[in-house]
C-alpha positions as a printed Julia matrix, in Angstrom:
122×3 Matrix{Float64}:
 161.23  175.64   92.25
 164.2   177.2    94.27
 166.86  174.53   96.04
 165.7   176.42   99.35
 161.64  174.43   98.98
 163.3   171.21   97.79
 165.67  170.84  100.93
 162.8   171.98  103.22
 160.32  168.65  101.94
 163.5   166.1   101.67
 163.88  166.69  105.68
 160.07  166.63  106.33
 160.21  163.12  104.58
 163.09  162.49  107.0
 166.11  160.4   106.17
 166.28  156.51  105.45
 168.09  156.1   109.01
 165.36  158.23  110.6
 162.8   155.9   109.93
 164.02  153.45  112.11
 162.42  154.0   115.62
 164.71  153.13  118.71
 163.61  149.98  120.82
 162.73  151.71  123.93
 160.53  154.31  122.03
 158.41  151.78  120.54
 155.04  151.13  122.11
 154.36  147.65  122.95
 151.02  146.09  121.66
 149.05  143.19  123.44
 148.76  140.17  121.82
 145.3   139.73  121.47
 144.51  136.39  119.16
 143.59  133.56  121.08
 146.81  131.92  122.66
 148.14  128.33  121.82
 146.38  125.43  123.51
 147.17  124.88  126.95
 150.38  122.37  127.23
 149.05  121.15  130.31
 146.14  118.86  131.65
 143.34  120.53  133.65
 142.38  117.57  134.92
 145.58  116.96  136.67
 145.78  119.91  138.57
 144.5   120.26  142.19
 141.05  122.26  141.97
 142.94  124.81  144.63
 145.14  125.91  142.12
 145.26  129.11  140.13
 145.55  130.24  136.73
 146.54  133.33  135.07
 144.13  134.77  132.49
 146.57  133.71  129.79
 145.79  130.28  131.14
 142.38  130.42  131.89
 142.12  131.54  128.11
 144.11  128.9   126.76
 142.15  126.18  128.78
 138.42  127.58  127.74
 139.67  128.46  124.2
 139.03  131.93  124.25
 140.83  135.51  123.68
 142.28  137.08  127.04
 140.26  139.98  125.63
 136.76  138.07  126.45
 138.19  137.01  129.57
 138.86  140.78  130.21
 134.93  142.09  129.11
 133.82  138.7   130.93
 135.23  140.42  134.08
 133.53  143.33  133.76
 130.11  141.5   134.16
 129.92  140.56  138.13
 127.18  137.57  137.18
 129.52  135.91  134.64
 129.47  132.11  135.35
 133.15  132.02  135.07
 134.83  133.36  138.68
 137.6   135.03  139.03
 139.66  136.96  141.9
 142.17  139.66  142.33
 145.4   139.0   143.65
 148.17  141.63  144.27
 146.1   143.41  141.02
 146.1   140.36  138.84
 142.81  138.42  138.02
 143.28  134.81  139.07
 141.04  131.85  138.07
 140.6   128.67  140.42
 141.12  125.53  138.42
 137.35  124.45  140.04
 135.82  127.5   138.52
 137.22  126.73  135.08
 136.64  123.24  135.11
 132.57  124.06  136.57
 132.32  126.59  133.37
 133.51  123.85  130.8
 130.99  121.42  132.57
 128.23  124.22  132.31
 129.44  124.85  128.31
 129.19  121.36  128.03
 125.96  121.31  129.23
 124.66  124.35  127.6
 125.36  123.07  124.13
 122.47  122.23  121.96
 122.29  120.2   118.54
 122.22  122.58  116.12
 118.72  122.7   113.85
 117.73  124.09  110.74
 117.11  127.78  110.73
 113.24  127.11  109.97
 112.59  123.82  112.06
 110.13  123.94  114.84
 110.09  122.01  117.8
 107.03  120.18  116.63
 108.79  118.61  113.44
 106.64  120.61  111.14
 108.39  122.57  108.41
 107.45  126.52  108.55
 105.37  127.72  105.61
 106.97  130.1   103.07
């Protein structure tokens, strides 16, 4: 193979300085894994208050990404508003889901009990 071909693919693979992208060029990514447990109390705050969704997902234990599709469903139990673009949770509403979670929950049975305590049949 001529020099001419071999030059041509050395600066298509680009140069070990080129690889390195500038800071401002870089896109930046969401962090979507569930954030840290809230380091404050719930309980504590006034129910008037607001939270962010980063908080309101840190409180419920959930991503901000299932905060975001929960948003999209108008009936959702947990309430939110918009304020100046930004979705804003009331302290009361977060508090009301947890006690409706709560609530919800049931013990957990075998996958072939029946209500009636009989065993199902193979």
């Amino acid at each position: 193979m001529g020099g001419k071909h071999e030059k041509i693919r050395i600066e298509a693979f680009g140069s070990p300085d080129s690889t390195k992208m500038a800071r401002a060029t870089k896109r930046r990514r969401k962090n979507r894994g569930m954030p840290p447990p809230a380091t404050f109390d719930i309980d504590t705050l006034p129910g008037s208050s607001n939270l962010t969704a980063l908080e309101a997902a840190a409180v419920i234990r959930r991503t901000p990404g299932a905060l975001e599709q929960w948003r999209r469903d108008p009936n959702h139990p947990l309430k939110w508003r918009y304020v100046d673009g930004r979705p804003l949770y009331r302290v009361d509403a977060v508090r009301d889901y947890l006690a409706r979670c709560d609530k919800a929950t049931k013990p957990s049975q075998p996958h072939n009990a029946r209500g009636d305590g009989r065993a199902t049949r193979p």
